[in-house]
Coordinates of C-alpha atoms in Angstrom, one line a residue:
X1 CA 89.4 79.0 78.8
X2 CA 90.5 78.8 82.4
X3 CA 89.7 81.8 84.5
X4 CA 92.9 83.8 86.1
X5 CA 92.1 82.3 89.8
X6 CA 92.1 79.0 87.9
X7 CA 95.4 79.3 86.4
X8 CA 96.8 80.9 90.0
X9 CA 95.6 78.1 91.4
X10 CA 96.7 75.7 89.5
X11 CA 100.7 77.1 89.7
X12 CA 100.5 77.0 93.4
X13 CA 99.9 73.7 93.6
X14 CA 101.8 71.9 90.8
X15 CA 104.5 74.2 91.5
X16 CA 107.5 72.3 92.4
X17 CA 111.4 72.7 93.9
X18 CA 113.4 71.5 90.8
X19 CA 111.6 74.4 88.7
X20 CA 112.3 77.6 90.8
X21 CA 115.7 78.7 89.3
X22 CA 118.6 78.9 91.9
X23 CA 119.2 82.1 92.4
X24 CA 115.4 82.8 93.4
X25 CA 115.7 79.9 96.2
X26 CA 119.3 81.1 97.1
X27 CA 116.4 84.8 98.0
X28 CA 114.5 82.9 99.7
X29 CA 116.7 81.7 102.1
X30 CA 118.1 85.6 102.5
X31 CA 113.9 86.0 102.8
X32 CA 113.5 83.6 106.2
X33 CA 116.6 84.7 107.6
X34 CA 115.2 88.3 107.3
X35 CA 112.0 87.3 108.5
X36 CA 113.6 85.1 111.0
X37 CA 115.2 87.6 113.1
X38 CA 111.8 90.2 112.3
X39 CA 110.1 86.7 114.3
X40 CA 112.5 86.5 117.6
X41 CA 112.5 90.5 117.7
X42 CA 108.7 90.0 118.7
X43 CA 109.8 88.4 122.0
X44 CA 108.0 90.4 124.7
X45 CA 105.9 92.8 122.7
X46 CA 102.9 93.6 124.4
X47 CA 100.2 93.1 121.5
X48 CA 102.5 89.9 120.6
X49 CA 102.5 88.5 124.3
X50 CA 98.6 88.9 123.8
X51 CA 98.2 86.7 120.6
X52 CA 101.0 84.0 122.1
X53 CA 98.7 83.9 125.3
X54 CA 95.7 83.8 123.3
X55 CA 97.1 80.7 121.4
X56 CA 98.5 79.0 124.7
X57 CA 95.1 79.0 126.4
X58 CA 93.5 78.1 123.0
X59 CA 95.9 75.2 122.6
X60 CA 96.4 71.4 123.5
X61 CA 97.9 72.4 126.3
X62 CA 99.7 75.7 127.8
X63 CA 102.2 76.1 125.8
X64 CA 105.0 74.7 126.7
X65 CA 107.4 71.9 124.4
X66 CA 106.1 69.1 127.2
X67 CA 102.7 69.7 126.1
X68 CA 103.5 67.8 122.7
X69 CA 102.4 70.9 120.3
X70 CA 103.7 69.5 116.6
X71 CA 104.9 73.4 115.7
X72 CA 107.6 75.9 117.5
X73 CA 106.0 79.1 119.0
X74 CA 109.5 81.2 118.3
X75 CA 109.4 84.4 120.3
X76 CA 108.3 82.4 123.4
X77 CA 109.6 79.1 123.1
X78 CA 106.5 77.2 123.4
X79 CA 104.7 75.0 120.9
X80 CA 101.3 74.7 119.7
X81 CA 99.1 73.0 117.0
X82 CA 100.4 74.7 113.6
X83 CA 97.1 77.2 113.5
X84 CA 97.9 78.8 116.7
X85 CA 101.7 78.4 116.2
X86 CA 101.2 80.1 113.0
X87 CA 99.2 83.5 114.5
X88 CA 101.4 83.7 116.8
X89 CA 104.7 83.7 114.6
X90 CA 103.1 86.0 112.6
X91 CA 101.9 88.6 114.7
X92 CA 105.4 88.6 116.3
X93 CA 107.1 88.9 113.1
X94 CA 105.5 91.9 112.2
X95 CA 106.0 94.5 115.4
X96 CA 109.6 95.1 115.0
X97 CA 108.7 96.7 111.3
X98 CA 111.5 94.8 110.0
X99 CA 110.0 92.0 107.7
X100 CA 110.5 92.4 104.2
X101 CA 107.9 93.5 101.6
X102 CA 107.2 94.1 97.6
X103 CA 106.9 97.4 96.4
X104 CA 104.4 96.6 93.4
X105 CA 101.9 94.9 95.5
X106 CA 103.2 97.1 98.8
X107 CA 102.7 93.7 100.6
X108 CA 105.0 92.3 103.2
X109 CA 105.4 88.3 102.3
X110 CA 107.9 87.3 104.7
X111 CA 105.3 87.9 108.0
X112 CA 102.0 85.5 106.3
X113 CA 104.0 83.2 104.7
X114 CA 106.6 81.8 106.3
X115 CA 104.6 81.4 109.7
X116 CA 102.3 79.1 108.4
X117 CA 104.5 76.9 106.6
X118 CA 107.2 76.7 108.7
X119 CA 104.7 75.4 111.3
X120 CA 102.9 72.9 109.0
X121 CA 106.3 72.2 107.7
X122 CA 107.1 71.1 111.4
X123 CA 103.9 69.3 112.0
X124 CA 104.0 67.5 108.8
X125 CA 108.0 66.6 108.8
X126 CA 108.4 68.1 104.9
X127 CA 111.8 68.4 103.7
X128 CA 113.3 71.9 102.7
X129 CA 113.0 71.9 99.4
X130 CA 109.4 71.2 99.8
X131 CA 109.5 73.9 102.5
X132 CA 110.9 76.7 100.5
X133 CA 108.8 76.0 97.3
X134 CA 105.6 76.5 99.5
X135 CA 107.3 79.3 100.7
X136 CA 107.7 80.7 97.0
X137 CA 104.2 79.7 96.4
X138 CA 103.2 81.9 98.9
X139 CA 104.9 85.0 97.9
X140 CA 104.0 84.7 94.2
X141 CA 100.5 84.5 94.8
X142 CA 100.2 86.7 97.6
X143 CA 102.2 89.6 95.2
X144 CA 100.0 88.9 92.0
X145 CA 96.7 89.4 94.9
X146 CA 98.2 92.6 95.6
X147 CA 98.8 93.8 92.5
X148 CA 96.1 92.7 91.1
X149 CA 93.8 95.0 94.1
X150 CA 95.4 98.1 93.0
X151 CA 96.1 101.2 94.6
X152 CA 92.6 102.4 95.4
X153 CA 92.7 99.3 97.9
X154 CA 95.6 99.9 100.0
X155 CA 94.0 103.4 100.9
X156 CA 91.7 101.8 102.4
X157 CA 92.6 97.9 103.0
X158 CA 96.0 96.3 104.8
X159 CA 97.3 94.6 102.0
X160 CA 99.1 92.2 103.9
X161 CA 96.4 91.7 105.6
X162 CA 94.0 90.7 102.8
X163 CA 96.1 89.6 100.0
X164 CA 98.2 87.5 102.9
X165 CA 95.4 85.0 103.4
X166 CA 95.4 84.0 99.8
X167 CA 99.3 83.7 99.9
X168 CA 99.2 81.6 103.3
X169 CA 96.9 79.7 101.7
X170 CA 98.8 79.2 98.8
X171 CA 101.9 78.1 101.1
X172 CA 100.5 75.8 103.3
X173 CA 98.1 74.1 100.3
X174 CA 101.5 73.3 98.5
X175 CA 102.8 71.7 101.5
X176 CA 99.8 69.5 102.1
X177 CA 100.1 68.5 98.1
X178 CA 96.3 70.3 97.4
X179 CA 95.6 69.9 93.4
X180 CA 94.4 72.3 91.2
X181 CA 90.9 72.0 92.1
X182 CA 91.3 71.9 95.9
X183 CA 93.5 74.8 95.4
X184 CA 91.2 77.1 94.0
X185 CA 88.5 75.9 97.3
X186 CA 91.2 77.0 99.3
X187 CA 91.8 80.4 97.5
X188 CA 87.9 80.7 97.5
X189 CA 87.7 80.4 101.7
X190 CA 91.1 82.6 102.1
X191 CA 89.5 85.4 100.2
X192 CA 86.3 85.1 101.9
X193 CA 88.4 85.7 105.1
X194 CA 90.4 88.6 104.0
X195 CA 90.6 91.9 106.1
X196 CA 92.7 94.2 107.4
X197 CA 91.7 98.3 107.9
X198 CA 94.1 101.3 108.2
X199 CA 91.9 103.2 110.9
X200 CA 93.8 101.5 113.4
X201 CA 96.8 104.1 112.6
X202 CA 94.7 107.1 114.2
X203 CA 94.9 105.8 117.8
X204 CA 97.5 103.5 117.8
X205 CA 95.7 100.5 118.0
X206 CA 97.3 97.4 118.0
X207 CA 96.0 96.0 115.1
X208 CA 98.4 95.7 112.8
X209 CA 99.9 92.2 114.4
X210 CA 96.3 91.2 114.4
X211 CA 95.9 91.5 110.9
X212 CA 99.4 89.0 110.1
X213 CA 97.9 86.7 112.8
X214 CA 94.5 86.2 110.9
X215 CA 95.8 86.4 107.8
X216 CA 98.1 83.4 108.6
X217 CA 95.7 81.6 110.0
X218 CA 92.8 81.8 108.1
X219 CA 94.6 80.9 105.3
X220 CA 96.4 78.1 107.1
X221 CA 92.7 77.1 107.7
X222 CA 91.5 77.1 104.6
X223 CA 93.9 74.6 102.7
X224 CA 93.0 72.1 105.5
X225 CA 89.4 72.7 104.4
X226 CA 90.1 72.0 101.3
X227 CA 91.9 69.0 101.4
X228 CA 88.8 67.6 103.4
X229 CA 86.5 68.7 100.9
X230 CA 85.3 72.1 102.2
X231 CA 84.4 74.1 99.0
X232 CA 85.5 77.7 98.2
X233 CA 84.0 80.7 95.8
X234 CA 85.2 79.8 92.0
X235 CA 85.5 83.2 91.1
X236 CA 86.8 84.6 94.7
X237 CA 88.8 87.5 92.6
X238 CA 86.9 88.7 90.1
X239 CA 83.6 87.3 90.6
X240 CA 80.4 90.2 90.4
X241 CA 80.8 90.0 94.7
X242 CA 84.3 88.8 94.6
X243 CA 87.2 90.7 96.2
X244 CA 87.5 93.5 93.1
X245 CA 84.0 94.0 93.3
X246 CA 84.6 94.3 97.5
X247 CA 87.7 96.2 98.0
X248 CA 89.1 98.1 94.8
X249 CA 88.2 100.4 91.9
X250 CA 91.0 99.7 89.9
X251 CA 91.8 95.9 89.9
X252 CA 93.4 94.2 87.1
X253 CA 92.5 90.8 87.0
X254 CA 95.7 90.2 84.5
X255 CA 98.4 90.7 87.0
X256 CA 97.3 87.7 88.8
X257 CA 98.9 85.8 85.8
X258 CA 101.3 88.2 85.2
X259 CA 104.4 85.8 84.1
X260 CA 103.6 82.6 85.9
X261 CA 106.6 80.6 86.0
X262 CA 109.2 82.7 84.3
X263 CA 108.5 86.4 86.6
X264 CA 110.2 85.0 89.5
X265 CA 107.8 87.8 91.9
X266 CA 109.3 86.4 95.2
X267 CA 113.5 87.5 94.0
X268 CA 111.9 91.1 93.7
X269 CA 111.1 91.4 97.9
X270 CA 112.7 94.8 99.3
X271 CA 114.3 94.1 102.7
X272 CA 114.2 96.8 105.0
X273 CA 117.1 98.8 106.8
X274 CA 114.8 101.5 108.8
X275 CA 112.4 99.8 112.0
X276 CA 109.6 101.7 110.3
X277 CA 107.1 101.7 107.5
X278 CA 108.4 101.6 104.0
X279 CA 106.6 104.8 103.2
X280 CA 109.1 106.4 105.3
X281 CA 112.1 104.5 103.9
X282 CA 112.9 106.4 100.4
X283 CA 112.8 110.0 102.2
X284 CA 114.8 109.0 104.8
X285 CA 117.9 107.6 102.3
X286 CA 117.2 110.7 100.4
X287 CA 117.7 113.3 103.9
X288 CA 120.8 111.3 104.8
X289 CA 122.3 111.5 101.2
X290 CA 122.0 115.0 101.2
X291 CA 123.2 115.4 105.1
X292 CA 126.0 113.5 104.0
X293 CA 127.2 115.1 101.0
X294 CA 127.0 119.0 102.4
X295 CA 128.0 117.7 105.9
X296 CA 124.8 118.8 107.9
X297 CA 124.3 118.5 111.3
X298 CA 120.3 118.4 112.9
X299 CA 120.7 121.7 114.3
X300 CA 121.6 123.1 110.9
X301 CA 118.0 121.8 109.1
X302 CA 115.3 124.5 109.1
X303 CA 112.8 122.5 107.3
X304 CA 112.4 119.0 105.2
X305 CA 109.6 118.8 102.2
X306 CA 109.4 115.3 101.6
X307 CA 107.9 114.4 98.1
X308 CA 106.0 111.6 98.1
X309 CA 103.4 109.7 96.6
X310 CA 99.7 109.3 97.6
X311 CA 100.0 106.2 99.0
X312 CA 102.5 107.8 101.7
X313 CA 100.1 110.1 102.7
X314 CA 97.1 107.8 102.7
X315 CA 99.1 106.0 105.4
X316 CA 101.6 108.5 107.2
X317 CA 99.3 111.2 106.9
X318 CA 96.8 110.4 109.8
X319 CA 99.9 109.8 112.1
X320 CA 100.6 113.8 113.3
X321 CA 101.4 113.3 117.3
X322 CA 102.6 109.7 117.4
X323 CA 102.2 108.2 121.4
X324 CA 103.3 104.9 121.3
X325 CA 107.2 103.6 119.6
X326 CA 105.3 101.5 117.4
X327 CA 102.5 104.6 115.9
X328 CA 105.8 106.9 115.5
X329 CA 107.5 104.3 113.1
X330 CA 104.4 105.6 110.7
X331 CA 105.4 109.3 111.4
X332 CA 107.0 110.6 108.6
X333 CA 108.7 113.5 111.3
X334 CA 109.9 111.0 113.6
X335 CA 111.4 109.0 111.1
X336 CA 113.5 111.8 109.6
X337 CA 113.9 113.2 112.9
X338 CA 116.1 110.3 114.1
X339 CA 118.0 109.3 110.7
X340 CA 118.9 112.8 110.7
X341 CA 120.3 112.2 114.2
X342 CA 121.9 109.1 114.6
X343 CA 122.2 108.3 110.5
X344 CA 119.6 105.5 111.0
X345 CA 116.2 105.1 112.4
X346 CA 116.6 101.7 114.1
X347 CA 115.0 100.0 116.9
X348 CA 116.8 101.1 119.7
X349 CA 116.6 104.7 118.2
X350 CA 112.8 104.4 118.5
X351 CA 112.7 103.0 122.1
X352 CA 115.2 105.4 123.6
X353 CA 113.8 109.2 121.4
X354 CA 111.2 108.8 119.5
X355 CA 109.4 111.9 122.0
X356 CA 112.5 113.0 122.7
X357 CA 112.7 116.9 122.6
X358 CA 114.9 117.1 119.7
X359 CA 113.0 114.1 117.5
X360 CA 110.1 116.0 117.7
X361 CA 111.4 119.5 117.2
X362 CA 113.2 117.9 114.3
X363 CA 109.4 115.9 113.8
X364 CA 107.6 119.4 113.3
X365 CA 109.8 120.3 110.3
X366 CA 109.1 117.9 108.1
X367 CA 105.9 117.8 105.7
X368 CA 104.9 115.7 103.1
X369 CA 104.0 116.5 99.4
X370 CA 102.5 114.7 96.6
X371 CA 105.1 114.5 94.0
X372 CA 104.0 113.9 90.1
X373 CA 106.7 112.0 89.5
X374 CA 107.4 109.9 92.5
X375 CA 103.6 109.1 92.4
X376 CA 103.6 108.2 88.8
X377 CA 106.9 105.3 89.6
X378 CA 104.6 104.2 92.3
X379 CA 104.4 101.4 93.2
X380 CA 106.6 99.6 90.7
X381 CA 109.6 102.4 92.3
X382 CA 109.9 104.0 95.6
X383 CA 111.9 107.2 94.5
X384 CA 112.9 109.5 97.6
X385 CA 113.3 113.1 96.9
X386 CA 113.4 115.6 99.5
X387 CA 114.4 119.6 99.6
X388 CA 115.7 120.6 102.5
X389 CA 115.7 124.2 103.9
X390 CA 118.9 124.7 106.3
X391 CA 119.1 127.2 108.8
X392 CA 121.3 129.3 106.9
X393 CA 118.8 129.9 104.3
X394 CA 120.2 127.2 101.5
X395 CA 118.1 124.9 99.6
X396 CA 119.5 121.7 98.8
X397 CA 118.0 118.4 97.1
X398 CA 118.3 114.8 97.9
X399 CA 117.4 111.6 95.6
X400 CA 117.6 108.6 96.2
X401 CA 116.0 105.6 93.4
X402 CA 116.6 103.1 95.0
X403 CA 116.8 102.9 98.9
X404 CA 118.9 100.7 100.7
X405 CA 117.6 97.1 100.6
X406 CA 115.8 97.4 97.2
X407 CA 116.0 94.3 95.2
X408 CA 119.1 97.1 93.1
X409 CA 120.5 97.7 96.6
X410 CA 119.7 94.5 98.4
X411 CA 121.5 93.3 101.3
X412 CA 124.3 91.0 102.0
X413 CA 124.2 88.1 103.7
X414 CA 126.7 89.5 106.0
X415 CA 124.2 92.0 106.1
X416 CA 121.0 90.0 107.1
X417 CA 123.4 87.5 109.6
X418 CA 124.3 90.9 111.5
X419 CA 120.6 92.4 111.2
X420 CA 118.9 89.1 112.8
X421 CA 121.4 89.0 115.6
X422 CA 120.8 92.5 116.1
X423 CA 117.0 92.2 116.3
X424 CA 117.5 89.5 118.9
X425 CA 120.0 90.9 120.9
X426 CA 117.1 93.8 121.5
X427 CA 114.5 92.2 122.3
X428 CA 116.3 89.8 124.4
X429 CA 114.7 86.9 122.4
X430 CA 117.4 84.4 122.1
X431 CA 121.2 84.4 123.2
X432 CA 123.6 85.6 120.2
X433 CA 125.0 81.9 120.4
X434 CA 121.4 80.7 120.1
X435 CA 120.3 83.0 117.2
X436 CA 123.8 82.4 114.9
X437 CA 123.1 78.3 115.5
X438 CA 119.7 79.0 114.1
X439 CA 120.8 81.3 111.0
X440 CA 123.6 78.7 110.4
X441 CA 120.5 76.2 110.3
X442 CA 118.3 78.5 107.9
X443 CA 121.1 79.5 105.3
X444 CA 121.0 75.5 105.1
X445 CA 117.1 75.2 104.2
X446 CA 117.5 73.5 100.8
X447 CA 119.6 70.8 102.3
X448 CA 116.9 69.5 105.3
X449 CA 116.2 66.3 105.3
X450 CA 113.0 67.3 107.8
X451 CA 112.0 71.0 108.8
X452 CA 113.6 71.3 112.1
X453 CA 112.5 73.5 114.8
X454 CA 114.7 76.6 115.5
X455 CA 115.4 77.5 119.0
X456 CA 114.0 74.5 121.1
X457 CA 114.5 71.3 120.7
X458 CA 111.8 69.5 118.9
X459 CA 109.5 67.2 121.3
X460 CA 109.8 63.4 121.7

């Protein structure tokens, strides 16, 4: 009997376009237009301007379209060999905390997948529907790697960080037509290559875009291995000093197979509304349903008990005085602090008051606590419960099941169109004009005849 790695491996690379069922491509194009605009909203970052530079001075040439890189550096408009184009797409499409992610593997796809295909993509001159089904590739292996590490991993491990290589490699092996055997090599090197730690969170380190960047690229770098031969771990999952045996207690070697073919993981993405970790996403609906159906105001909130699961404390918790935008999108407080305010914690929200007197007075009343049943949904559902205390001396509860841009509340895409053009128009990455010619382009994927490139014009 084939082992589950062999049977992984063999669906991401005889996957192919005319099998994935319309409506799951029709998500993936909502997916890259999502993580398109999470991409440009990158522009400028300070740990993203690091990477870009990083890959400039590591390229053919400096970065620039004259230099004859075969891939599109989006946030700033250079071009690059597809590895370096690749980190650097990823780490910038993971700053903004926009891109998407799946709540049963908590993994974000959108930021290790679709960086290194779109660049091999526009080295290689695929079509789209070859494009998006590496793309799908991607996301249903990286989700079943997730999954398949547990819970007791992410308290520990970056999901998207670990699982990503495998799903990058899974993306850009489909695209370079790998077969089952070379698959499994490159599944073998990604896994090899698989990190990402949450210490960073206790001193706002900027490692987080560093852990999309490798991810990316390692995994980018191991289905070019393999199709020259490089060999990989058979067993790189469950193997006696495989990734299980590495990084979880509680793997299940049986969700990596989990419906191969007919569980369509990739249509079950979350997008996200908030510009902040998930984590703080179901609390946050939960505070605003309950501010909205009693008609509070911030002044008239005394205290919010958030209940949560452990995984939200494993990763908010260590985040108590947040001193930079990007550590206060994992603060629990700030999160609440500002939806209570403004009705939504978006980006320009956290640049303009995330220390603001009142976000962190509001900050200081909120607490988290395990909840039985939200931990017991987990990760499968997100359920947001709070109780709020008002200053009046009420108690009230909020519950929310599913939060705004779960796969039961999705968003439009009306909804996605205006998101994109809003995470460009703040970070000053592309012109409206520039960013709606680009979506217009995306929503058309399945129809290319070549990958094109998105906001430059593609070298002679």
């Amino acid at each position: 009997m084939s082992t589950p790695a062999e049977q992984l491996a063999r669906f991401a690379a005889e996957l192919r376009f005319e099998a994935i069922p319309e409506p799951v491509v029709r998500f993936t194009e909502n997916l890259l237009v999502d993580w398109f605009g999470s991409a440009v909203a990158g522009h400028g970052a300070r740990p993203v301007m690091s990477i870009a530079r990083f890959a400039q001075a590591m390229g053919p040439q400096p970065g620039h379209v004259s230099s004859g890189g075969a891939s599109e550096v989006i946030a700033e408009r250079g071009a690059s060999s597809p590895y370096l184009a690749a980190i650097a797409n990823a780490a910038a499409s993971h700053v903004a905390e926009q891109d998407d992610v799946h709540n049963g593997s908590v993994f974000h796809p959108a930021t290790v997948v679709f960086p290194p295909a779109l660049a091999v993509a526009q080295a290689t001159g695929a079509s789209g529907p070859q494009f998006l089904a590496a793309c799908v590739a991607g996301y249903e292996v990286g989700i079943r790697v997730g999954e398949f590490l547990g819970r007791s991993h992410y308290k520990v491990f970056h999901t998207t960080g670990t699982a990503g290589t495998l799903a990058a490699a899974a993306a850009v092996g489909q695209l370079l037509g790998l077969n089952a055997a070379q698959m499994l090599h490159a599944f073998g090197s990604a896994g090899t290559q698989s990190a990402g730690l949450w210490e960073f969170l206790r001193t706002a380190a900027d490692s987080k875009q560093l852990h999309t960047a490798h991810a990316a690229g390692a995994g980018l770098m191991a289905a070019y291995l393999a199709q020259d031969g490089f060999t990989g771990a058979a067993d790189i999952f469950t193997g006696p000093q495989g990734m299980a045996a590495g990084m979880s207690s509680d793997a299940d070697a049986a969700k990596l197979t989990d419906g191969l073919g007919t569980r369509w993981a990739t249509a079950e993405t979350s997008f996200k509304w908030h510009a902040s970790c998930r984590h703080t996403h179901p609390a946050a609906d939960a505070l605003l349903a309950v501010m909205r159906e009693h008609g509070l105001k911030p002044d008239d909130i005394a205290q919010v008990v958030t209940h949560v699961h452990q995984g939200a404390i494993d990763v908010l918790g260590p985040v108590v005085q947040p001193t930079t935008v990007h550590q206060s999108k994992f603060s629990m407080g700030t999160v609440l602090g500002l939806v209570a305010q403004y009705g939504h914690a978006g980006l320009g929200e956290f640049d303009r008051d995330y220390l603001s007197s009142a976000t962190q007075m509001l900050r200081d009343r909120v607490r988290m606590e395990l909840d039985p049943e939200v931990d017991g949904a987990y990760p499968q559902r997100w359920i947001g419960k709070v109780t709020v205390t008002t200053t009046d001396g009420r108690t009230l509860h909020g519950r929310v099941d599913e939060p705004k841009g779960d796969p039961g509340n999705t968003l439009t895409r009306e909804e996605l169109t205006a998101k994109a053009l809003r995470l460009a128009a703040h970070s000053g990455g592309a012109s409206a004009a520039e960013m709606q010619r680009a979506v217009d382009v995306l929503w058309q994927a399945a129809t290319w005849k070549r990958t094109p490139w998105l906001l430059q014009e593609r070298p002679a």
